[in-house]
Amino acid sequence: GDSVTQMEGPVTLSEEAFLTINCTYTATGYPSLFWYVQYPGEGLQLLLKATKADDKGSNKGFEATYRKETTSFHLEKGSVQVSDSAVYFCALHNTNAGKSTFGDGTTLTVKP
Amino acid sequence: DTAVSQTPKYLVTQMGNDKSIKCEQNLGHDTMYWYKQDSKKFLKIMFSYNNKELIINETVPNRFSPKSPDKAHLNLHINSLELGDSAVYFCASSQVGVGEQFFGPGTRLTVL
């Protein structure tokens, strides 16, 4: 079946540091890929997405590129802020199966 | 307007009781989901409904019964609550064929 593996947390960074959260996937066909963010006490919300190979999703300074050859969708941000402290989930959607698969989440804490 | 809403936000109850959580979406989506998030933030899909029809039913005790009176509502009824049912339960919705999911704010269930 489909699976998503993301970097284990927690991750702690200082403000303005560079962020990378690794995500790799296994899936049949050509899934769409997503990053969701969950702020404390809230539900998940879509951060960015990419629907085909080499697409780059971006939002709020975050970026991720759909790499089919390495089956990866790593999340990056050049300069994190305290307000970026949250749990980040990598996910894929298998259109054929009509099913989404989420990674285990990575908790990010940014300190001033 | 809230896209996906859940009630109640907090639910504290005794072992052995029966409780329900309600979910409504006003996005016109065809598919709705229930997820369980444990204390380590792992997200596990429980059920998926498409146009009021059960599509995905992961390995969940039959004490959990989803009910979809119409495609805008998906309620979760839990019988004979156990300590291990304590978690945050999220409702979500999506359009068929589109992977992006919209999540509700969550219901924190505490079983004493």
XYZ file of C-alpha atoms in Angstrom:
224
model
C 0.000 0.000 0.000
C 0.879 3.666 -0.086
C 3.126 5.110 2.595
C 4.668 8.428 3.597
C 7.827 8.705 5.674
C 8.827 12.035 7.095
C 11.675 13.203 9.231
C 11.251 12.407 12.873
C 10.954 15.273 15.249
C 10.932 17.243 17.267
C 12.926 19.869 15.410
C 14.078 22.956 17.295
C 15.524 25.944 15.450
C 16.437 29.507 16.207
C 14.565 32.302 14.483
C 15.845 33.009 10.943
C 17.403 29.556 10.623
C 16.961 27.442 7.484
C 14.385 24.673 7.689
C 14.254 21.346 5.907
C 11.779 18.603 6.761
C 12.340 15.499 4.676
C 9.480 13.520 3.193
C 9.606 10.450 0.976
C 6.733 8.386 -0.296
C 5.780 5.050 -1.807
C 2.731 4.911 -4.017
C 1.333 3.335 -7.146
C 0.597 5.609 -10.038
C 1.092 9.345 -9.851
C -0.119 10.726 -6.548
C -0.621 14.354 -5.641
C 1.577 15.514 -2.767
C 0.747 17.876 0.061
C 2.146 19.548 3.126
C -0.311 20.398 5.877
C 0.394 22.499 8.966
C -1.290 22.154 12.335
C -0.930 25.081 14.709
C -1.458 24.422 18.445
C -5.081 23.698 19.270
C -6.228 23.790 15.652
C -7.034 21.424 12.822
C -4.740 20.738 9.892
C -4.691 23.232 7.059
C -3.152 22.955 3.641
C 0.241 24.640 3.391
C 1.175 23.750 -0.185
C 0.705 21.096 -2.827
C 2.088 19.697 -6.068
C 0.158 17.523 -8.470
C 2.799 16.270 -10.891
C 6.513 15.619 -11.175
C 8.789 18.685 -10.995
C 5.961 20.913 -9.779
C 6.968 23.258 -6.982
C 4.420 24.179 -4.359
C 4.967 27.344 -2.357
C 3.172 29.360 0.300
C 4.137 31.673 3.171
C 7.832 31.319 2.292
C 7.682 27.512 2.358
C 8.539 25.476 -0.738
C 8.555 21.833 -1.778
C 9.314 20.220 -5.142
C 7.744 16.985 -6.367
C 10.722 14.743 -7.190
C 9.517 11.589 -8.880
C 13.005 10.141 -9.367
C 13.710 10.223 -5.644
C 10.043 9.920 -4.573
C 10.504 12.902 -2.307
C 8.713 16.125 -1.391
C 10.974 17.884 1.109
C 9.682 21.028 2.814
C 12.018 24.033 3.019
C 11.946 27.577 4.312
C 14.839 29.960 4.173
C 14.201 31.850 7.405
C 11.791 30.512 10.012
C 9.858 32.635 12.477
C 8.523 31.875 15.936
C 5.053 31.836 14.404
C 6.056 28.842 12.241
C 6.095 26.644 15.349
C 3.617 23.887 14.529
C 3.285 20.252 13.473
C 3.907 19.623 9.771
C 2.385 16.671 7.924
C 3.429 15.357 4.540
C 0.649 13.558 2.664
C -0.151 11.990 -0.660
C -3.440 11.445 -2.450
C -3.773 8.392 -4.644
C -6.402 9.374 -7.184
C -6.916 5.807 -8.397
C -7.650 4.516 -4.929
C -9.385 7.714 -3.837
C -7.384 7.606 -0.643
C -4.985 9.908 1.173
C -2.034 8.793 3.292
C -0.437 11.012 5.919
C 3.043 10.918 7.434
C 3.540 10.820 11.187
C 4.016 14.570 11.498
C 7.083 16.588 12.494
C 6.890 19.035 15.374
C 8.801 22.254 14.764
C 9.646 24.683 17.540
C 11.253 27.997 16.642
C 12.911 29.906 19.475
C 13.494 33.665 19.461
C -18.220 31.250 7.505
C -16.688 28.125 8.998
C -15.991 25.584 6.249
C -15.878 22.450 8.407
C -17.327 22.652 11.895
C -17.430 20.118 14.703
C -19.319 19.994 17.969
C -18.480 19.760 20.745
C -14.919 21.071 20.904
C -14.287 19.338 24.231
C -15.927 16.207 25.570
C -15.156 14.753 28.984
C -16.977 11.594 29.956
C -16.799 8.427 32.014
C -15.787 4.989 30.811
C -18.709 2.978 29.502
C -20.740 5.979 28.343
C -21.988 6.556 24.804
C -21.255 9.834 23.066
C -21.583 11.489 19.664
C -19.556 14.057 17.782
C -21.165 16.054 14.996
C -19.550 17.402 11.840
C -20.884 19.687 9.145
C -19.262 21.109 6.023
C -20.590 23.957 3.897
C -18.128 23.526 1.037
C -20.361 21.358 -1.123
C -17.855 18.511 -0.959
C -18.810 14.935 -1.739
C -16.416 13.157 0.586
C -16.086 13.374 4.358
C -13.689 11.714 6.784
C -13.085 10.994 10.441
C -9.544 10.911 11.796
C -8.157 10.119 15.229
C -5.067 11.958 16.466
C -3.278 10.539 19.488
C -1.100 12.310 22.023
C 1.970 11.894 19.800
C 0.133 13.718 16.998
C -0.122 10.590 14.830
C -3.104 10.938 12.504
C -5.092 7.825 11.684
C -7.992 7.675 9.267
C -11.042 5.930 10.647
C -13.781 6.354 8.053
C -14.451 7.934 4.703
C -17.885 8.632 3.224
C -18.629 9.589 -0.365
C -22.107 10.930 -1.023
C -23.431 9.314 2.177
C -21.911 5.947 1.285
C -19.171 4.352 3.391
C -16.007 4.053 1.299
C -13.189 3.458 3.767
C -13.533 1.706 7.072
C -10.129 1.157 8.580
C -9.561 -1.236 11.431
C -11.692 0.473 14.012
C -13.633 -1.200 16.838
C -17.289 -1.608 15.956
C -18.084 0.558 18.984
C -17.460 3.403 16.547
C -20.293 3.991 14.105
C -20.363 6.834 11.592
C -23.649 8.155 10.301
C -24.159 10.453 7.329
C -27.711 11.839 7.148
C -26.784 13.897 4.073
C -23.607 14.715 2.248
C -22.964 17.819 4.335
C -22.987 15.953 7.652
C -20.984 13.076 9.070
C -21.493 12.225 12.717
C -19.492 9.814 14.834
C -21.160 7.795 17.552
C -19.055 5.927 20.079
C -20.501 3.244 22.359
C -19.037 1.945 25.608
C -16.198 4.448 25.745
C -12.785 3.182 26.879
C -9.746 4.988 28.266
C -7.887 4.358 25.002
C -10.496 6.328 23.075
C -9.115 9.539 24.574
C -7.755 11.536 21.635
C -8.545 14.428 19.343
C -11.013 13.522 16.606
C -10.956 15.465 13.359
C -13.559 15.650 10.681
C -12.462 16.590 7.164
C -13.956 16.937 3.711
C -12.771 16.998 0.114
C -14.104 17.059 -3.393
C -14.047 13.768 -5.284
C -10.870 13.432 -7.340
C -9.180 16.316 -5.532
C -6.699 15.372 -2.837
C -6.835 18.512 -0.741
C -8.735 18.000 2.485
C -10.313 20.649 4.689
C -10.205 19.876 8.384
C -12.445 20.876 11.235
C -11.043 22.307 14.483
C -11.133 18.951 16.251
C -12.965 17.484 19.240
C -10.822 16.628 22.244
C -12.334 13.556 23.883
C -11.213 12.653 27.389
C -12.438 9.405 28.901
C -12.035 9.149 32.680
